Structures are given as C-alpha cells and as structure tokens.
C-alpha cells in the first residue's frame, strides 16, 4: 500500500468511536474493551476520520460531520447489477434490503439486494454507506510513534490493529 507518511512524524493512535447516519440512526460503535488502532495517514480509516484524529490530543473527544465523499464515496448507479437468481440460491429469506457478503475483486464485499424477480435479482454493489453523510464521535485514547515495520506495512500492529508477525 502506498502512503504519504512522514517516517519521523508517523503516529499510531487508538480511539473509540460511535458513528451515525445523517438521519440519526446508529451505524456502529467500538466496544469499551478494545479501541481501534490505526496508523495515521495510511488510509486505515475513511479520510474524514483520519484527518480528524491527526488533529486530536490524547483524551480529547470530538464530533465530526463527514460528507459522503470523505467517507464511503458517492453512490454509483452503475454498480447496480442484475444477476441470475441461482447465484444466491443457497441464501434463505432473501428480500429487498438483505445484505450479503460476496467475494469481490478486492476481497469480501457487502452487497444489498434491491429487487427480486422470478429468475434474476437486482443487486447493489455500492458500499451500504455510499452516498451517506456520517457523524462520528471520536475519543482519542492513546498515541505512540509508529514502528518502521508498521510504516512498511501501512497499518498498525497490535490489539485493535493488524494481528500478525
Ligand atoms: Zn503488518
């Protein structure tokens, strides 16, 4: 992964978050047990969160509004596709709105069922949060300098980050 990280200033931060859609419904939150660990500036998190964390001090809490283009991008109508119904023959209780994990070119990806016909299904390959403005509440728990290895890998190592060698 290519990054624009200044090796001297590279930081790993851990943070807790809650995220809501612009309609006020909660999308997700980190548990109290393990905060999320990221290498800043490496694209480990969406751009708007990365930028906000880079400006925060340890212990600080911040609420940020992040427009769709700095979150999961705009919704692309071309990503709505018609697939044979038998593609999902093994899935039970398929209905519009059902989200399924499929193997995409870049790994696992979530798709949303839009419409079910007799022999075909319309599926939306957009990220479920594409085109959605988000509000994050962030709390910066801790920070430390990044290791050479983390900078080379482009992500943070340890609990809440990548767990390997
Ligand atoms: Zn690694």
PDB file of N, CA and C in Angstrom, residues 31-74:
ATOM      1  N   UNK A  31     -16.458  -1.175  20.906  1.00  0.00           N
ATOM      2  CA  UNK A  31     -16.780  -1.593  22.266  1.00  0.00           C
ATOM      3  C   UNK A  31     -15.897  -0.852  23.255  1.00  0.00           C
ATOM      4  N   UNK A  32     -16.192  -0.997  24.534  1.00  0.00           N
ATOM      5  CA  UNK A  32     -15.346  -0.360  25.538  1.00  0.00           C
ATOM      6  C   UNK A  32     -14.054  -1.133  25.745  1.00  0.00           C
ATOM      7  N   UNK A  33     -14.051  -2.416  25.357  1.00  0.00           N
ATOM      8  CA  UNK A  33     -12.896  -3.270  25.635  1.00  0.00           C
ATOM      9  C   UNK A  33     -11.662  -2.877  24.829  1.00  0.00           C
ATOM     10  N   UNK A  34     -11.793  -2.877  23.517  1.00  0.00           N
ATOM     11  CA  UNK A  34     -10.608  -2.664  22.695  1.00  0.00           C
ATOM     12  C   UNK A  34     -10.832  -1.517  21.713  1.00  0.00           C
ATOM     13  N   UNK A  35     -10.110  -0.406  21.898  1.00  0.00           N
ATOM     14  CA  UNK A  35     -10.241   0.677  20.928  1.00  0.00           C
ATOM     15  C   UNK A  35      -9.637   0.272  19.584  1.00  0.00           C
ATOM     16  N   UNK A  36      -9.963   0.986  18.548  1.00  0.00           N
ATOM     17  CA  UNK A  36      -9.420   0.709  17.223  1.00  0.00           C
ATOM     18  C   UNK A  36      -8.046   1.356  17.117  1.00  0.00           C
ATOM     19  N   UNK A  37      -7.135   0.615  16.459  1.00  0.00           N
ATOM     20  CA  UNK A  37      -5.749   1.074  16.356  1.00  0.00           C
ATOM     21  C   UNK A  37      -5.447   1.363  14.887  1.00  0.00           C
ATOM     22  N   UNK A  38      -4.977   2.568  14.587  1.00  0.00           N
ATOM     23  CA  UNK A  38      -4.665   2.887  13.189  1.00  0.00           C
ATOM     24  C   UNK A  38      -3.343   3.634  13.057  1.00  0.00           C
ATOM     25  N   UNK A  39      -2.725   3.432  11.900  1.00  0.00           N
ATOM     26  CA  UNK A  39      -1.563   4.223  11.501  1.00  0.00           C
ATOM     27  C   UNK A  39      -2.121   5.435  10.769  1.00  0.00           C
ATOM     28  N   UNK A  40      -1.869   6.633  11.315  1.00  0.00           N
ATOM     29  CA  UNK A  40      -2.436   7.837  10.708  1.00  0.00           C
ATOM     30  C   UNK A  40      -1.867   8.072   9.309  1.00  0.00           C
ATOM     31  N   UNK A  41      -2.721   8.543   8.411  1.00  0.00           N
ATOM     32  CA  UNK A  41      -2.282   8.905   7.065  1.00  0.00           C
ATOM     33  C   UNK A  41      -2.114   7.732   6.129  1.00  0.00           C
ATOM     34  N   UNK A  42      -2.471   6.542   6.566  1.00  0.00           N
ATOM     35  CA  UNK A  42      -2.240   5.340   5.753  1.00  0.00           C
ATOM     36  C   UNK A  42      -3.519   4.815   5.110  1.00  0.00           C
ATOM     37  N   UNK A  43      -4.612   5.528   5.288  1.00  0.00           N
ATOM     38  CA  UNK A  43      -5.859   5.072   4.693  1.00  0.00           C
ATOM     39  C   UNK A  43      -6.461   3.882   5.432  1.00  0.00           C
ATOM     40  N   UNK A  44      -6.077   3.696   6.706  1.00  0.00           N
ATOM     41  CA  UNK A  44      -6.649   2.608   7.509  1.00  0.00           C
ATOM     42  C   UNK A  44      -8.117   2.876   7.827  1.00  0.00           C
ATOM     43  N   UNK A  45      -8.463   4.152   7.883  1.00  0.00           N
ATOM     44  CA  UNK A  45      -9.851   4.545   8.141  1.00  0.00           C
ATOM     45  C   UNK A  45     -10.261   5.552   7.075  1.00  0.00           C
ATOM     46  N   UNK A  46     -11.540   5.871   6.979  1.00  0.00           N
ATOM     47  CA  UNK A  46     -12.002   6.817   5.970  1.00  0.00           C
ATOM     48  C   UNK A  46     -11.304   8.170   6.174  1.00  0.00           C
ATOM     49  N   UNK A  47     -11.156   8.899   5.058  1.00  0.00           N
ATOM     50  CA  UNK A  47     -10.346  10.118   5.037  1.00  0.00           C
ATOM     51  C   UNK A  47     -10.751  11.134   6.103  1.00  0.00           C
ATOM     52  N   UNK A  48     -12.036  11.340   6.288  1.00  0.00           N
ATOM     53  CA  UNK A  48     -12.501  12.345   7.240  1.00  0.00           C
ATOM     54  C   UNK A  48     -12.121  12.008   8.680  1.00  0.00           C
ATOM     55  N   UNK A  49     -12.130  10.728   9.016  1.00  0.00           N
ATOM     56  CA  UNK A  49     -11.762  10.296  10.369  1.00  0.00           C
ATOM     57  C   UNK A  49     -10.246  10.409  10.548  1.00  0.00           C
ATOM     58  N   UNK A  50      -9.506  10.000   9.528  1.00  0.00           N
ATOM     59  CA  UNK A  50      -8.051  10.087   9.562  1.00  0.00           C
ATOM     60  C   UNK A  50      -7.616  11.530   9.844  1.00  0.00           C
ATOM     61  N   UNK A  51      -8.211  12.471   9.103  1.00  0.00           N
ATOM     62  CA  UNK A  51      -7.866  13.895   9.255  1.00  0.00           C
ATOM     63  C   UNK A  51      -8.200  14.399  10.650  1.00  0.00           C
ATOM     64  N   UNK A  52      -9.374  14.021  11.168  1.00  0.00           N
ATOM     65  CA  UNK A  52      -9.793  14.492  12.491  1.00  0.00           C
ATOM     66  C   UNK A  52      -8.860  13.947  13.572  1.00  0.00           C
ATOM     67  N   UNK A  53      -8.530  12.653  13.501  1.00  0.00           N
ATOM     68  CA  UNK A  53      -7.665  12.034  14.517  1.00  0.00           C
ATOM     69  C   UNK A  53      -6.288  12.696  14.531  1.00  0.00           C
ATOM     70  N   UNK A  54      -5.806  13.069  13.349  1.00  0.00           N
ATOM     71  CA  UNK A  54      -4.471  13.674  13.244  1.00  0.00           C
ATOM     72  C   UNK A  54      -4.393  14.996  13.994  1.00  0.00           C
ATOM     73  N   UNK A  55      -5.561  15.644  14.181  1.00  0.00           N
ATOM     74  CA  UNK A  55      -5.574  16.954  14.849  1.00  0.00           C
ATOM     75  C   UNK A  55      -5.872  16.844  16.339  1.00  0.00           C
ATOM     76  N   UNK A  56      -6.129  15.626  16.832  1.00  0.00           N
ATOM     77  CA  UNK A  56      -6.589  15.493  18.209  1.00  0.00           C
ATOM     78  C   UNK A  56      -5.472  15.151  19.193  1.00  0.00           C
ATOM     79  N   UNK A  57      -5.714  15.513  20.452  1.00  0.00           N
ATOM     80  CA  UNK A  57      -4.804  15.181  21.549  1.00  0.00           C
ATOM     81  C   UNK A  57      -5.354  13.965  22.303  1.00  0.00           C
ATOM     82  N   UNK A  58      -4.456  13.262  22.984  1.00  0.00           N
ATOM     83  CA  UNK A  58      -4.884  12.121  23.795  1.00  0.00           C
ATOM     84  C   UNK A  58      -5.918  12.590  24.829  1.00  0.00           C
ATOM     85  N   UNK A  59      -7.005  11.857  24.934  1.00  0.00           N
ATOM     86  CA  UNK A  59      -8.060  12.192  25.898  1.00  0.00           C
ATOM     87  C   UNK A  59      -9.146  13.065  25.307  1.00  0.00           C
ATOM     88  N   UNK A  60      -8.863  13.651  24.160  1.00  0.00           N
ATOM     89  CA  UNK A  60      -9.826  14.559  23.543  1.00  0.00           C
ATOM     90  C   UNK A  60     -10.993  13.805  22.915  1.00  0.00           C
ATOM     91  N   UNK A  61     -12.171  14.423  22.970  1.00  0.00           N
ATOM     92  CA  UNK A  61     -13.355  13.881  22.332  1.00  0.00           C
ATOM     93  C   UNK A  61     -13.803  14.888  21.288  1.00  0.00           C
ATOM     94  N   UNK A  62     -14.211  14.401  20.141  1.00  0.00           N
ATOM     95  CA  UNK A  62     -14.584  15.324  19.081  1.00  0.00           C
ATOM     96  C   UNK A  62     -15.719  14.734  18.255  1.00  0.00           C
ATOM     97  N   UNK A  63     -16.667  15.569  17.882  1.00  0.00           N
ATOM     98  CA  UNK A  63     -17.729  15.129  16.985  1.00  0.00           C
ATOM     99  C   UNK A  63     -17.469  15.741  15.621  1.00  0.00           C
ATOM    100  N   UNK A  64     -17.413  14.910  14.601  1.00  0.00           N
ATOM    101  CA  UNK A  64     -17.143  15.412  13.256  1.00  0.00           C
ATOM    102  C   UNK A  64     -18.223  14.947  12.285  1.00  0.00           C
ATOM    103  N   UNK A  65     -18.635  15.887  11.446  1.00  0.00           N
ATOM    104  CA  UNK A  65     -19.573  15.570  10.365  1.00  0.00           C
ATOM    105  C   UNK A  65     -18.715  15.262   9.149  1.00  0.00           C
ATOM    106  N   UNK A  66     -18.946  14.121   8.544  1.00  0.00           N
ATOM    107  CA  UNK A  66     -18.134  13.728   7.395  1.00  0.00           C
ATOM    108  C   UNK A  66     -19.039  13.484   6.198  1.00  0.00           C
ATOM    109  N   UNK A  67     -18.846  14.295   5.174  1.00  0.00           N
ATOM    110  CA  UNK A  67     -19.668  14.174   3.967  1.00  0.00           C
ATOM    111  C   UNK A  67     -19.324  12.865   3.258  1.00  0.00           C
ATOM    112  N   UNK A  68     -20.279  12.352   2.505  1.00  0.00           N
ATOM    113  CA  UNK A  68     -20.119  11.054   1.845  1.00  0.00           C
ATOM    114  C   UNK A  68     -18.808  10.942   1.066  1.00  0.00           C
ATOM    115  N   UNK A  69     -18.406  12.030   0.402  1.00  0.00           N
ATOM    116  CA  UNK A  69     -17.186  11.913  -0.420  1.00  0.00           C
ATOM    117  C   UNK A  69     -15.933  11.705   0.415  1.00  0.00           C
ATOM    118  N   UNK A  70     -15.952  12.092   1.704  1.00  0.00           N
ATOM    119  CA  UNK A  70     -14.818  11.824   2.585  1.00  0.00           C
ATOM    120  C   UNK A  70     -15.058  10.591   3.456  1.00  0.00           C
ATOM    121  N   UNK A  71     -16.158   9.902   3.186  1.00  0.00           N
ATOM    122  CA  UNK A  71     -16.472   8.677   3.933  1.00  0.00           C
ATOM    123  C   UNK A  71     -16.405   7.504   2.945  1.00  0.00           C
ATOM    124  N   UNK A  72     -17.558   6.989   2.532  1.00  0.00           N
ATOM    125  CA  UNK A  72     -17.556   5.825   1.646  1.00  0.00           C
ATOM    126  C   UNK A  72     -17.833   6.178   0.193  1.00  0.00           C
ATOM    127  N   UNK A  73     -17.720   7.477  -0.131  1.00  0.00           N
ATOM    128  CA  UNK A  73     -17.842   7.911  -1.516  1.00  0.00           C
ATOM    129  C   UNK A  73     -19.283   8.047  -1.955  1.00  0.00           C
ATOM    130  N   UNK A  74     -19.464   8.609  -3.149  1.00  0.00           N
ATOM    131  CA  UNK A  74     -20.815   8.765  -3.676  1.00  0.00           C
ATOM    132  C   UNK A  74     -21.389   7.424  -4.120  1.00  0.00           C
TER     133      UNK A  74
END
